[in-house]
Short mmCIF file of C-alpha atoms in Angstrom, two decimals:
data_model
loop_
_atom_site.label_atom_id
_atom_site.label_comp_id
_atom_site.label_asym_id
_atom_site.label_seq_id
_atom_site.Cartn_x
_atom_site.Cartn_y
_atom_site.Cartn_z
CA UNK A 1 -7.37 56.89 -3.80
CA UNK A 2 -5.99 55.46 -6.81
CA UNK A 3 -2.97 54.29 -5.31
CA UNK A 4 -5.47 52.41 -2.58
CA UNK A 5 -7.47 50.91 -5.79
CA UNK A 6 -4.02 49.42 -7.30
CA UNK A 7 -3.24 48.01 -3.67
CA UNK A 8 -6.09 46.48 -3.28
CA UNK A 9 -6.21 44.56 -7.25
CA UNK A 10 -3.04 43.50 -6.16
CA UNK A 11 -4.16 42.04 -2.94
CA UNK A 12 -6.65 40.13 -4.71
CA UNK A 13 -4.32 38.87 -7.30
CA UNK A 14 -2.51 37.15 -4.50
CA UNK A 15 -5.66 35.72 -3.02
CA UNK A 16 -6.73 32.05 -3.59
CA UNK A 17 -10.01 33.32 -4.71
CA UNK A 18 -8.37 35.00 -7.98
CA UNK A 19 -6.68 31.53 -8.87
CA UNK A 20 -9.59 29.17 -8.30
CA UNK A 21 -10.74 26.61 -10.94
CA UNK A 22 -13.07 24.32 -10.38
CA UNK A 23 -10.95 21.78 -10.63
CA UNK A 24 -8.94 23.21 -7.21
CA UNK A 25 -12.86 22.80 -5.67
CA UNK A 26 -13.32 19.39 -6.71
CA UNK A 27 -9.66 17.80 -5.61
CA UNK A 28 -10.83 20.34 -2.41
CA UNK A 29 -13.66 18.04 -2.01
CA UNK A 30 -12.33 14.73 -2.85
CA UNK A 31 -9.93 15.97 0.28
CA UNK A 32 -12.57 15.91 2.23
CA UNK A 33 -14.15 13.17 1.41
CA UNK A 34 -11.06 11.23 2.50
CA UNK A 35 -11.14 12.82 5.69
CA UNK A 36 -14.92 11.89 6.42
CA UNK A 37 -13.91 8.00 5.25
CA UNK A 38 -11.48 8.19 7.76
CA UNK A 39 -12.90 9.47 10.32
CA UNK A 40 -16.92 8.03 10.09
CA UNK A 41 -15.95 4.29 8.58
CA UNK A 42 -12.78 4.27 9.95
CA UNK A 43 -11.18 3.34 6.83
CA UNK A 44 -7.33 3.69 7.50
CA UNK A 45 -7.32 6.57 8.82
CA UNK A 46 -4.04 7.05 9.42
CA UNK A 47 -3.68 7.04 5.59
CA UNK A 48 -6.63 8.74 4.61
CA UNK A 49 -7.08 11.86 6.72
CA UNK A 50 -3.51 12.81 6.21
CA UNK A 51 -3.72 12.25 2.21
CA UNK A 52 -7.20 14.39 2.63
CA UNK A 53 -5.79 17.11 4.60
CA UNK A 54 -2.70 16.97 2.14
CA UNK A 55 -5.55 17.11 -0.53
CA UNK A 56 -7.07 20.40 0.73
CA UNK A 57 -3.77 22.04 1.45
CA UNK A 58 -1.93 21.39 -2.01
CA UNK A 59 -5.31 22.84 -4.05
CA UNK A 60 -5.72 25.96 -2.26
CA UNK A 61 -4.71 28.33 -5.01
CA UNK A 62 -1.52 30.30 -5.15
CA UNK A 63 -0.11 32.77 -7.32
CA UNK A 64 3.12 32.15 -8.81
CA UNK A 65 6.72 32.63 -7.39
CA UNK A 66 5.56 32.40 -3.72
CA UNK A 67 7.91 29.78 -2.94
CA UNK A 68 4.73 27.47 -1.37
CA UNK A 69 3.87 25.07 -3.86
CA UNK A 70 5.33 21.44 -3.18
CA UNK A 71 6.34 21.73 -6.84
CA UNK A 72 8.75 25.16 -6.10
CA UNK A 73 12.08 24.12 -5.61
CA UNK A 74 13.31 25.02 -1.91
CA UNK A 75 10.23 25.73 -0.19
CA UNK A 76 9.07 23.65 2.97
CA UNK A 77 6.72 20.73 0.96
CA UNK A 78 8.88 20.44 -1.63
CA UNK A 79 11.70 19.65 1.02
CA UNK A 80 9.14 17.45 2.99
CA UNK A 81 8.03 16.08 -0.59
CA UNK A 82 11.63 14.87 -1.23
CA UNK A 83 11.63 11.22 0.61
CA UNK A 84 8.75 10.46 -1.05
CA UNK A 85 9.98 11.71 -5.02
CA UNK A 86 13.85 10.18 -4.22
CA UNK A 87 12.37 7.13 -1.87
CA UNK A 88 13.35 7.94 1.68
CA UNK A 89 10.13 7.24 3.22
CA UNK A 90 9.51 3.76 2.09
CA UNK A 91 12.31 2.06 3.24
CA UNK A 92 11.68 3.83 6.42
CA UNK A 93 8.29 2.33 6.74
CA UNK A 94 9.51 -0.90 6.11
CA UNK A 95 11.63 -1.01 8.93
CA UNK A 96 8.91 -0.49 10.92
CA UNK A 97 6.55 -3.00 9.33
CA UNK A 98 9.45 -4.94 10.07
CA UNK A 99 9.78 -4.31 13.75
CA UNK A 100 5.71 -4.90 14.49
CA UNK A 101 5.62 -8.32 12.30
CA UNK A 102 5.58 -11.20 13.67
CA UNK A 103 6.63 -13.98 10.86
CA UNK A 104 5.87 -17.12 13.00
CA UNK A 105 2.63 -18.06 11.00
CA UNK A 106 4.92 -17.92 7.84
CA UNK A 107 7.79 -19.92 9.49
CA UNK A 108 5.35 -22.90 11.20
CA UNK A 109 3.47 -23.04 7.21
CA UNK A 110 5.94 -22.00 4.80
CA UNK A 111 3.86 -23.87 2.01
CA UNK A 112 1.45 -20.42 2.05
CA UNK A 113 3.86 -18.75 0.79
CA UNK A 114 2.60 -19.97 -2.27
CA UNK A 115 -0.53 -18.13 -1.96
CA UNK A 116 1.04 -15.15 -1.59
CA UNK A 117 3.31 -15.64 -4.57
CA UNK A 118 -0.25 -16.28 -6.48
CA UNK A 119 -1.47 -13.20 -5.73
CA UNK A 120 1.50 -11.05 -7.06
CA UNK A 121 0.16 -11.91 -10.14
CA UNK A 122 -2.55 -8.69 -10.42
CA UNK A 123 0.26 -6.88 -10.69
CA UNK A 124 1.74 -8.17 -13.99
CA UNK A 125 -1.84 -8.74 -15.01
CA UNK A 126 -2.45 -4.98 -14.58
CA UNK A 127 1.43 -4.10 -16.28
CA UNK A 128 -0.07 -5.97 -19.11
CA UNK A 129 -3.38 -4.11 -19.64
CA UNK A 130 -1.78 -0.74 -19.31
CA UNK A 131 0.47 -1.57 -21.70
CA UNK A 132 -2.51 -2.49 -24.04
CA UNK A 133 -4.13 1.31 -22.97
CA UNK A 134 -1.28 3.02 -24.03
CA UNK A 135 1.27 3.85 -21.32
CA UNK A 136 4.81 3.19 -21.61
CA UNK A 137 6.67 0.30 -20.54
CA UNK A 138 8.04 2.34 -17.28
CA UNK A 139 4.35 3.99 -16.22
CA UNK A 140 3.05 0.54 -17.03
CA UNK A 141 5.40 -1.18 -14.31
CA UNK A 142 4.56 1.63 -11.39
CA UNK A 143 1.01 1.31 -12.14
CA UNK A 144 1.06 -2.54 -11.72
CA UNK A 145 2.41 -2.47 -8.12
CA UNK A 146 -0.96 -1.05 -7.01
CA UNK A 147 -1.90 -4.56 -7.24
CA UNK A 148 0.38 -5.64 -4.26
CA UNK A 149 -1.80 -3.29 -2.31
CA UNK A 150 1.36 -1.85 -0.70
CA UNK A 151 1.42 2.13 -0.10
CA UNK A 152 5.06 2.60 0.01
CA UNK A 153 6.23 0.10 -2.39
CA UNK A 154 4.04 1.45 -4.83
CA UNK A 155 5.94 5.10 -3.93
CA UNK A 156 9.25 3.60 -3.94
CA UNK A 157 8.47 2.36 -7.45
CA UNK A 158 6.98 5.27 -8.93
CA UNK A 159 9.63 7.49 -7.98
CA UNK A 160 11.77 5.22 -10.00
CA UNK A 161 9.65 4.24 -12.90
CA UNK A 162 7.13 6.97 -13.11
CA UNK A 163 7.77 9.97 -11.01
CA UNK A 164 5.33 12.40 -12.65
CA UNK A 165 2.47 10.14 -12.23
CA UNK A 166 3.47 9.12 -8.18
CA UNK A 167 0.69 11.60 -6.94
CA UNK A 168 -1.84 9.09 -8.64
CA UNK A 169 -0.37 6.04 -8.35
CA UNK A 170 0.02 6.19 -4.36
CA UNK A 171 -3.46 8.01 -3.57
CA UNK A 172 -5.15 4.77 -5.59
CA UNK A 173 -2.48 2.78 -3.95
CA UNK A 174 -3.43 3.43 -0.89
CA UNK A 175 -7.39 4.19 -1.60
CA UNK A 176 -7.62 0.31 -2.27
CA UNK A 177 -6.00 -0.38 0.54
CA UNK A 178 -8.34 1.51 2.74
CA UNK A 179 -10.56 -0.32 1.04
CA UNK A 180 -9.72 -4.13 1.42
CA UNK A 181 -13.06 -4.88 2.95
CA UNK A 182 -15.20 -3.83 0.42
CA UNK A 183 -13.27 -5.05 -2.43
CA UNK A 184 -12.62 -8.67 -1.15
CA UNK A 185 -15.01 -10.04 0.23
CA UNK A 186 -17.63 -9.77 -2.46
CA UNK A 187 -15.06 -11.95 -4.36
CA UNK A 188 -14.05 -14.59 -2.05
CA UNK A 189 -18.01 -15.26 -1.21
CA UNK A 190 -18.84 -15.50 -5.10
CA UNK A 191 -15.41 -17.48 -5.55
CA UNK A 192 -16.23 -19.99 -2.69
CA UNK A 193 -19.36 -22.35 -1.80
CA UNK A 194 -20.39 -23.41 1.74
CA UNK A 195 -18.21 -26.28 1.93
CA UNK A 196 -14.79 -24.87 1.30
CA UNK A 197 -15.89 -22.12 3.92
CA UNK A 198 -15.99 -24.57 6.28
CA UNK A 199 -13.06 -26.04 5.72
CA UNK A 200 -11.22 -26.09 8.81
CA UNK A 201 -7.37 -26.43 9.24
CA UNK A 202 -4.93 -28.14 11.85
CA UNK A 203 -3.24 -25.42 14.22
CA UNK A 204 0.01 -24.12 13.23
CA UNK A 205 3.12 -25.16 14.97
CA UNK A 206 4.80 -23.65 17.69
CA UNK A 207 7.95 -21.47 16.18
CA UNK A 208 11.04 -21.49 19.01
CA UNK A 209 13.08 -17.49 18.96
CA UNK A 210 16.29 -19.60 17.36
CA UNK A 211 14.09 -19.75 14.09
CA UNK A 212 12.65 -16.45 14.46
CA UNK A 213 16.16 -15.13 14.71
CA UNK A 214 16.96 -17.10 11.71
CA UNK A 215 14.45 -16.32 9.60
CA UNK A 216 15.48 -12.26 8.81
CA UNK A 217 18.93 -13.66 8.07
CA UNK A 218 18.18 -16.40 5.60
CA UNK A 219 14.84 -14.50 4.03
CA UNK A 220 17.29 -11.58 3.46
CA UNK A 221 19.96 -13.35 1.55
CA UNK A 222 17.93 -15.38 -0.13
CA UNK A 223 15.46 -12.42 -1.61
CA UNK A 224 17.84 -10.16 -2.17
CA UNK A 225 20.18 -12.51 -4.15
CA UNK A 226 17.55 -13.40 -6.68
CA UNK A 227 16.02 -9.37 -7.03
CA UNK A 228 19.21 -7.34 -5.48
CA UNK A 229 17.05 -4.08 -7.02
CA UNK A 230 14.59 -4.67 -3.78
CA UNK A 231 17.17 -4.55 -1.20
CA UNK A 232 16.06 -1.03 -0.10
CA UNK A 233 12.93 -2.35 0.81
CA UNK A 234 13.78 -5.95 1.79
CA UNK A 235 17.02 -4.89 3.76
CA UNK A 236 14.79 -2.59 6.10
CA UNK A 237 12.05 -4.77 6.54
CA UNK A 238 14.20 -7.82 7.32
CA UNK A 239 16.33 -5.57 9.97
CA UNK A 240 13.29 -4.48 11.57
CA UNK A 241 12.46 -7.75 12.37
CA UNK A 242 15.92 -8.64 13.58
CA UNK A 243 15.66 -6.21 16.01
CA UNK A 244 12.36 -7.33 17.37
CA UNK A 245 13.43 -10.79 17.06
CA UNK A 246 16.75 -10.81 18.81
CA UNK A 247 15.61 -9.92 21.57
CA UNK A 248 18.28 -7.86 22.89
CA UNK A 249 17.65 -4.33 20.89
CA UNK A 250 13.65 -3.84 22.15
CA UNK A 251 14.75 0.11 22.75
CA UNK A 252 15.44 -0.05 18.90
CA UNK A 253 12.75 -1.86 17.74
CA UNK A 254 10.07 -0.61 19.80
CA UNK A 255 10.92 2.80 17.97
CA UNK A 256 10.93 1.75 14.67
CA UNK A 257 7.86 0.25 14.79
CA UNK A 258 6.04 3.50 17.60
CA UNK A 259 7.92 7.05 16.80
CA UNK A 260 9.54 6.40 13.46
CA UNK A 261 6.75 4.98 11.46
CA UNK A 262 4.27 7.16 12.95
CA UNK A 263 6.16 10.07 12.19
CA UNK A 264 7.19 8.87 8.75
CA UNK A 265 3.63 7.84 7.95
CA UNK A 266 2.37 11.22 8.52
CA UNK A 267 4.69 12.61 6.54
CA UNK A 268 4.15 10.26 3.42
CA UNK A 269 0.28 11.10 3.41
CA UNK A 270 0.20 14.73 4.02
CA UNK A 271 2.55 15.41 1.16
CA UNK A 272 1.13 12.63 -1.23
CA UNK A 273 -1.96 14.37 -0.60
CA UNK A 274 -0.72 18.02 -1.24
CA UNK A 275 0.78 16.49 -4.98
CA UNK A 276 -2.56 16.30 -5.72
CA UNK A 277 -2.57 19.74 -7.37
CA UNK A 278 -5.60 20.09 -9.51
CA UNK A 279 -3.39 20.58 -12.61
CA UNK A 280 -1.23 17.67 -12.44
CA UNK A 281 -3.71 15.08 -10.77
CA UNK A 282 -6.69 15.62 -12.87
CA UNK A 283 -5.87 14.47 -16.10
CA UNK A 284 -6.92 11.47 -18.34
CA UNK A 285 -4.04 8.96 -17.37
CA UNK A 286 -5.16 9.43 -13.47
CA UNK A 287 -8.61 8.13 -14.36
CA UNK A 288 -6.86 5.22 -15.95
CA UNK A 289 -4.84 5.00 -13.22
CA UNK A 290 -7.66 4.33 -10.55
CA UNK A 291 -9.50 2.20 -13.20
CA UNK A 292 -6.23 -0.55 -13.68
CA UNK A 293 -5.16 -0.09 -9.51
CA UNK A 294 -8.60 -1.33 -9.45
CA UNK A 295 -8.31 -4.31 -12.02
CA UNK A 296 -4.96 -4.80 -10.73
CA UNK A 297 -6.39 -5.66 -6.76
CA UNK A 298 -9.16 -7.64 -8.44
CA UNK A 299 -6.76 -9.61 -10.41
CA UNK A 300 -5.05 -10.02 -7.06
CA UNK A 301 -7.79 -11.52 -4.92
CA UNK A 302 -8.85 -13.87 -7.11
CA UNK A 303 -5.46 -15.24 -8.22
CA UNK A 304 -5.01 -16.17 -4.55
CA UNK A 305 -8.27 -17.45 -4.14
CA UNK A 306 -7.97 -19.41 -7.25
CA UNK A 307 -4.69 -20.63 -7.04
CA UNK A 308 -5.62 -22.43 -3.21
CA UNK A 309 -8.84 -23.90 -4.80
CA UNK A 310 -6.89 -25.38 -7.48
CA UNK A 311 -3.93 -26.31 -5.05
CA UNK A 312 -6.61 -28.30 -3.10
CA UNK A 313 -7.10 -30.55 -5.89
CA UNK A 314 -4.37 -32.06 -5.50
CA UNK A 315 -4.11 -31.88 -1.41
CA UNK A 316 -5.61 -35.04 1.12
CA UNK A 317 -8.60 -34.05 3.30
CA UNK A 318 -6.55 -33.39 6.36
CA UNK A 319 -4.39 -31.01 4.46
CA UNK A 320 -6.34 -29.09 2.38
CA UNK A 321 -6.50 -25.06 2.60
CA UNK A 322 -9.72 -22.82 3.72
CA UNK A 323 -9.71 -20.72 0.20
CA UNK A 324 -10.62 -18.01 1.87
CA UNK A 325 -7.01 -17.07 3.34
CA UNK A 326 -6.43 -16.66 -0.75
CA UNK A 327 -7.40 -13.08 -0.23
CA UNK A 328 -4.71 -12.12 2.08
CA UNK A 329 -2.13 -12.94 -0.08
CA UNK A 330 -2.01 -9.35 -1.01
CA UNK A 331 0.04 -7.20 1.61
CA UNK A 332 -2.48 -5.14 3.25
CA UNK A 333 -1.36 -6.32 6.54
CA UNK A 334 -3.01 -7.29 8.72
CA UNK A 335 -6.66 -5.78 7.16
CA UNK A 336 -6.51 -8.70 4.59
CA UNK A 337 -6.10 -10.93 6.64
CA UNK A 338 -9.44 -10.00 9.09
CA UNK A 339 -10.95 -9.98 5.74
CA UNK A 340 -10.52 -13.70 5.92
CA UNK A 341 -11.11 -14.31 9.48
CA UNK A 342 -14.36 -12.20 9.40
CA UNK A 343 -15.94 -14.04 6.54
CA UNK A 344 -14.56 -17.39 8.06
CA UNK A 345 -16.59 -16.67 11.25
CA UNK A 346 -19.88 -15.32 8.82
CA UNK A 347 -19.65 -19.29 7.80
CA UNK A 348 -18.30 -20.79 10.92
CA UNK A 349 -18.00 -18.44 14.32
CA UNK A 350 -15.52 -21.16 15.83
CA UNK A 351 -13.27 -21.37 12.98
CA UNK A 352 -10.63 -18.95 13.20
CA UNK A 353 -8.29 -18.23 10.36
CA UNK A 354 -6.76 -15.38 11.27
CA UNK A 355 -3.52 -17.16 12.71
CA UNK A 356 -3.50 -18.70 8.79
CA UNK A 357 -4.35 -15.83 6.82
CA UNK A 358 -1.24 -13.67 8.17
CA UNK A 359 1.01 -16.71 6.55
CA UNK A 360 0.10 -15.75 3.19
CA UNK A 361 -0.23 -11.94 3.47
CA UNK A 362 3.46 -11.16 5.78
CA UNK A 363 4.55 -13.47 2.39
CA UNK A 364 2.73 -10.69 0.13
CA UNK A 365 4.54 -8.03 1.90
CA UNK A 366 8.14 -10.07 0.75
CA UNK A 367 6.47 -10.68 -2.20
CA UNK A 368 4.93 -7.10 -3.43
CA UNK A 369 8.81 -5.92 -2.57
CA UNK A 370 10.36 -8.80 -4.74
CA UNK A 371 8.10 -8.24 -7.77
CA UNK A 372 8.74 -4.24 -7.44
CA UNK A 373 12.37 -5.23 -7.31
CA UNK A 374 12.16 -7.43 -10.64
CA UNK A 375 9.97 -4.70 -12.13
CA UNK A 376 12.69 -2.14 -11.60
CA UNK A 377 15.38 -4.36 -13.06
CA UNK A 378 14.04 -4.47 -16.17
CA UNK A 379 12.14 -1.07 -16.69
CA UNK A 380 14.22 1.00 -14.22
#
């Protein structure tokens, strides 16, 4: 009987119920939370109910020396967990952004590339404030890039800069960027009056497939020359495109941007998610975290929407620039950019910016990657 007894207390040692905290319960139901966002408002959910199930699964509570935990060397998540801690994924993902972009808006109006240069500026903004709250030069720079509003850059950052506080930095990263609607357009309405919502600009040109083919080329060598520390990124994204570009390499390109992101996608949230673990996420520094990813996307949005009302100034009637495309200058693509065509149609339902607004935010995507690259050449 008493050997029974002994089996059974050790049984229950091994049980999850002998390790909870209520911290595992509360990351638990944050998991789920991000689940029900995903799957009732539709918020990304191919970001947030992978992060949320990765959520659940990395705070069920183990007992030591099972070779489980993402954080035990050799076992399955900590394999799975190593493209995003060494940067695998990221690139990987840009290759397929690459492959599904379509840079003609950017091409036919390169002067809104200006707009998303503007709005690279939350993320020194928030570099600076963390700075100011107490982090070190390195956190501060990882932290920052949740400004761009750019999952994987923010990853391939962190790994680089920060790698202890990644689990943070990406679930904000990509929190905001679920949440692009909710966040901008309060901003742009209370940054705009009726008559720049109106405004209404001339249809972009028509882009031929020599410049389209040209465009990779030339955008690669000229990026990478001034930040060679965001080639990873930049290298992939521009290839992508060269493959759906050329014309000639569709097999290619059609996977890059169908099998390989998908897959690679799925892999980045579910073990993001599962680094979660109650011990390591919920800490002081991740509240800041959330608090200056936050500042850092406000900063963003109203940089670009700032920067074209200013810029219009100094532009003729015919020329001048709906402000509300400012918002997209952050590289949520493409959900920034509906951001701006849905509020332009709330003013105006025959104005349609959308074919603008992508201009500025495929030039955040470049530009979130260039300002992580000049980030990492300093701090890295």
């Amino acid at each position: 009987m008493e050997v029974i007894i002994d089996s059974l207390e050790q049984f229950w040692l091994y049980t999850g119920f002998a390790s909870a905290t209520w911290q595992h319960l509360v990351m638990i139901l944050l998991g789920i939370t991000f689940i029900i966002l995903g799957i009732v408002k539709e918020w990304e959910p191919l970001l947030l109910i992978p992060i949320g199930f990765g959520m659940i699964i990395g705070n069920i509570p183990l007992f030591p020396g099972l070779q489980v935990s993402i954080y035990e060397e050799g076992s399955v998540f900590n394999i799975l967990y190593h493209g995003v801690r060494y940067g695998w994924y990221p690139p990987l993902i840009f290759l397929g952004i690459g492959a599904m972009t379509d840079f003609s808006a950017l091409i036919s109006q390169p002067r809104l590339m200006l707009i998303g240069a503007a709005a690279q500026i939350g993320i020194f903004g928030a570099y600076i404030l963390a700075l100011h709250m107490g982090f070190m030069p390195n956190e501060a720079g990882a932290i920052g890039i949740i400004g761009g509003a750019d999952g994987p850059t923010a990853i391939f950052l962190s790994s680089r800069l920060a790698p202890e506080l990644m689990g943070a930095i990406a679930v904000s990263a990509y929190s905001y960027m679920a949440l692009v609607p909710v966040i901008q357009k309060p901003i742009m309405l209370l940054m705009t009056n009726k008559k720049e919502r109106l405004i209404r600009m001339a249809t972009p040109r028509t882009v031929n497939q020599k410049e389209k083919i040209i465009f990779p080329i030339v955008g690669l060598m000229i990026t990478t020359f001034v930040v060679p520390s965001a080639l990873p990124l930049l290298g992939m994204l521009f290839f992508g495109n060269l493959l759906k570009e050329s014309g000639v390499t569709r097999r290619l390109a059609e996977t890059a941007r169908g099998p390989l992101i998908d897959v690679v996608t799925t892999l980045i949230g579910l073990t993001v998610g599962i680094s979660t673990q109650a011990n390591v996420f919920l800490s002081e520094k991740s509240v800041k975290i959330f608090a200056l990813g936050l500042i850092s996307f406000i900063i963003a949005t109203i940089c670009g929407v700032g920067f074209v009302k200013i810029w219009n100034l100094f532009l003729p009637e015919h020329r001048k620039i709906n402000p509300l495309i400012g918002n997209a200058g952050v590289s949520a693509v493409p959900d920034s950019a509906r951001v701006s065509e849905v509020v332009g149609r709330e003013a105006d339902p025959k104005n349609h910016l959308l074919m603008h607004a992508m201009a500025p935010n495929v030039a955040g995507v470049i530009g979130s990657a260039v300002a992580a690259g000049i980030l990492l050449s300093f701090l890295g």
